CSV table of C-alpha atoms in Angstrom, one decimal:
chain,number,residue,atom,x,y,z
A,658,MET,CA,-24.5,39.2,3.5
A,659,PHE,CA,-26.7,36.2,5.7
A,660,LYS,CA,-26.5,34.3,3.1
A,661,ARG,CA,-22.9,34.4,2.8
A,662,THR,CA,-22.3,33.6,5.8
A,663,ILE,CA,-24.0,30.4,5.9
A,664,LEU,CA,-22.1,29.1,2.7
A,665,VAL,CA,-19.5,29.9,5.0
A,666,PHE,CA,-20.1,28.0,7.9
A,667,VAL,CA,-21.5,25.4,5.8
A,668,LEU,CA,-17.8,25.7,3.9
A,669,ALA,CA,-16.3,25.4,7.6
A,670,VAL,CA,-18.6,22.4,8.9
A,671,LEU,CA,-17.7,20.6,5.8
A,672,VAL,CA,-13.6,20.9,6.3
A,673,LEU,CA,-13.7,19.3,10.2
A,674,LEU,CA,-15.8,17.3,9.5
A,675,GLY,CA,-13.4,15.7,6.7
A,676,PRO,CA,-13.4,12.7,4.3
A,677,GLN,CA,-15.2,10.9,6.3
A,678,HIS,CA,-18.0,12.6,5.1
A,679,LEU,CA,-16.9,12.1,1.4
A,680,SER,CA,-20.2,10.1,-1.0
A,681,PRO,CA,-19.7,6.0,-0.3
A,682,ALA,CA,-19.1,6.6,-4.5
A,683,ALA,CA,-15.9,8.5,-3.3
A,684,ARG,CA,-14.8,7.0,-1.2
A,685,ALA,CA,-14.8,3.7,-4.1
A,686,GLY,CA,-13.2,5.3,-6.2
A,687,SER,CA,-10.1,5.6,-3.8
A,688,ALA,CA,-10.9,2.4,-3.1
A,689,GLU,CA,-10.5,1.2,-6.4
A,690,GLU,CA,-7.1,3.2,-7.3
A,691,VAL,CA,-5.2,2.5,-4.3
A,692,ARG,CA,-6.6,-1.7,-5.4
A,693,SER,CA,-4.9,-1.4,-9.0
A,694,LEU,CA,-1.9,0.2,-7.7
A,695,PHE,CA,-1.9,-3.1,-5.7
A,696,GLU,CA,-2.5,-5.2,-8.4
A,697,ARG,CA,0.7,-3.8,-10.2
A,698,PHE,CA,2.7,-3.4,-7.6
A,699,VAL,CA,2.3,-7.6,-6.8
A,700,ALA,CA,2.8,-7.6,-10.6
A,701,ALA,CA,5.7,-6.4,-10.7
A,702,GLN,CA,7.1,-7.9,-7.4
A,703,ASN,CA,6.5,-11.4,-9.2
A,704,ALA,CA,8.4,-10.1,-12.2
A,705,HIS,CA,11.0,-9.3,-10.9
A,706,ASP,CA,10.1,-5.4,-12.6
A,707,LEU,CA,12.5,-3.6,-9.6
A,708,LYS,CA,11.5,-0.1,-11.9
A,709,ALA,CA,7.9,-1.0,-12.4
A,710,VAL,CA,8.1,-1.6,-8.1
A,711,GLY,CA,10.0,2.1,-7.4
A,712,GLU,CA,6.9,3.4,-9.2
A,713,THR,CA,4.4,2.1,-7.1
A,714,LEU,CA,6.2,3.1,-4.3
A,715,SER,CA,6.7,6.8,-2.5
A,716,ASP,CA,9.7,7.9,-4.0
A,717,SER,CA,10.8,9.9,-0.2
A,718,LYS,CA,13.5,8.5,2.2
A,719,ASP,CA,11.0,9.3,4.8
A,720,PHE,CA,9.1,5.7,2.9
A,721,LEU,CA,8.8,2.0,5.3
A,722,TRP,CA,9.9,-1.6,4.9
A,723,VAL,CA,9.6,-3.5,8.1
A,724,THR,CA,11.0,-6.7,6.9
A,725,ARG,CA,11.7,-10.0,9.0
A,726,GLY,CA,12.1,-7.6,11.8
A,727,ILE,CA,14.0,-4.6,10.4
A,728,PRO,CA,13.3,-1.2,9.4
A,729,VAL,CA,13.8,0.0,6.2
A,730,TRP,CA,14.2,3.3,5.5
A,731,GLY,CA,13.9,5.1,2.3
A,732,HIS,CA,13.5,5.1,-1.6
A,733,GLU,CA,16.6,4.1,-2.8
A,734,ALA,CA,17.1,1.8,0.5
A,735,ALA,CA,13.9,-0.4,-0.2
A,736,LEU,CA,15.2,-0.5,-4.7
A,737,HIS,CA,18.1,-1.9,-2.7
A,738,ARG,CA,17.0,-4.9,-1.1
A,739,PHE,CA,15.0,-6.2,-3.4
A,740,GLN,CA,16.9,-5.6,-5.5
A,741,ALA,CA,18.7,-9.2,-3.7
A,742,LEU,CA,15.9,-10.8,-2.9
A,743,TYR,CA,15.0,-11.4,-6.7
A,744,GLN,CA,17.6,-13.0,-6.7
A,745,SER,CA,15.9,-15.6,-4.9
A,746,THR,CA,12.7,-17.2,-4.8
A,747,TRP,CA,9.8,-14.6,-4.9
A,748,ARG,CA,6.1,-14.6,-5.8
A,749,LEU,CA,3.5,-12.5,-3.3
A,750,ASP,CA,0.1,-15.1,-4.3
A,751,PRO,CA,-2.5,-12.2,-2.3
A,752,VAL,CA,-6.5,-13.2,-1.0
A,753,MET,CA,-7.9,-10.4,-3.1
A,754,ALA,CA,-11.3,-12.3,-1.0
A,755,GLU,CA,-10.3,-10.4,1.6
A,756,PHE,CA,-8.5,-7.1,0.9
A,757,LYS,CA,-9.6,-4.1,2.4
A,758,VAL,CA,-9.0,-0.6,2.4
A,759,ILE,CA,-9.8,1.7,5.3
A,760,ASP,CA,-10.2,5.8,4.4
A,761,LEU,CA,-8.1,7.8,6.6
A,762,GLY,CA,-8.5,10.7,4.8
A,763,SER,CA,-9.2,11.4,1.6
A,764,ASP,CA,-5.3,11.3,0.5
A,765,THR,CA,-4.4,8.8,2.9
A,766,ALA,CA,-5.6,5.3,3.0
A,767,GLN,CA,-3.9,2.1,4.5
A,768,LEU,CA,-4.6,-1.9,2.6
A,769,PHE,CA,-4.7,-5.2,4.1
A,770,VAL,CA,-4.7,-8.3,2.5
A,771,PRO,CA,-3.2,-11.7,3.5
A,772,VAL,CA,-0.8,-13.1,1.0
A,773,LYS,CA,0.7,-16.0,0.4
A,774,PHE,CA,4.0,-15.9,0.3
A,775,MET,CA,6.9,-17.6,-1.6
A,776,ILE,CA,10.5,-17.3,-0.3
A,777,ALA,CA,13.4,-19.1,-0.6
A,778,PRO,CA,17.2,-18.6,-1.3
A,779,SER,CA,18.1,-19.8,-4.3
A,780,GLY,CA,18.6,-23.3,-5.6
A,781,GLN,CA,16.4,-24.2,-2.8
A,782,THR,CA,12.9,-25.1,-2.2
A,783,ALA,CA,10.5,-22.1,-1.7
A,784,GLN,CA,8.2,-22.8,1.1
A,785,PRO,CA,4.5,-21.4,2.2
A,786,SER,CA,4.7,-18.6,4.2
A,787,ARG,CA,1.5,-16.3,5.8
A,788,PHE,CA,1.4,-12.8,5.9
A,789,LEU,CA,-1.1,-9.7,6.4
A,790,MET,CA,0.4,-7.1,4.4
A,791,ASN,CA,-0.4,-3.4,6.4
A,792,GLN,CA,0.6,-1.1,4.0
A,793,THR,CA,-0.1,3.1,3.8
A,794,LEU,CA,-0.8,5.0,0.7
A,795,VAL,CA,-0.3,8.3,0.2
A,796,ARG,CA,-2.4,10.7,-2.9
A,797,THR,CA,0.1,12.4,-4.4
A,798,GLY,CA,0.4,14.5,-8.0
A,799,GLN,CA,1.4,11.3,-10.0
A,800,GLY,CA,-1.7,9.4,-8.2
A,801,TRP,CA,-1.2,7.1,-4.9
A,802,LYS,CA,2.5,6.0,-4.0
A,803,ILE,CA,3.0,3.2,-0.9
A,804,ALA,CA,4.2,4.7,1.8
A,805,SER,CA,4.8,1.8,4.5
A,806,ILE,CA,5.0,-1.9,3.9
A,807,LEU,CA,4.2,-4.1,7.2
A,808,PRO,CA,4.0,-7.7,5.9
A,809,ILE,CA,3.0,-9.9,9.6
A,810,LEU,CA,4.0,-13.5,9.9
A,811,VAL,CA,1.0,-16.0,11.1
A,812,PRO,CA,2.3,-18.8,12.1
A,813,PRO,CA,1.1,-22.0,11.2
A,814,GLN,CA,-0.9,-23.2,12.5
């Protein structure tokens, strides 16, 4: 009986401590999975591959992308907006040497990476803009998915 009580106590403490006490190897594995998803997202964006972009996003009405100060809610609305933007110049070049993953829990993470972004209306020359890309990701039955995108424009200096 005493051993069982100790076991229950230890399990309860582990649950209360939460995922921040996962082994470094477990956290590193999640970080690599998040990085891989982000790299697929960037490749799909640069290829203007709407289907592949959609596969990286959370298929939820609660998906959020804030673009130019305007919130775009929902998976389908985001894909519709991306489709319109793909008619112009649209390219992301992340600075992967500065890529960071913040573990927010066993099934939630945030990523941060500076990005050079080339965008211009069709027929116009794109000028590079620098953004600080922030994304929140959730682990689903289909792996990691992007739940929100918040790019922050870095003012020219």
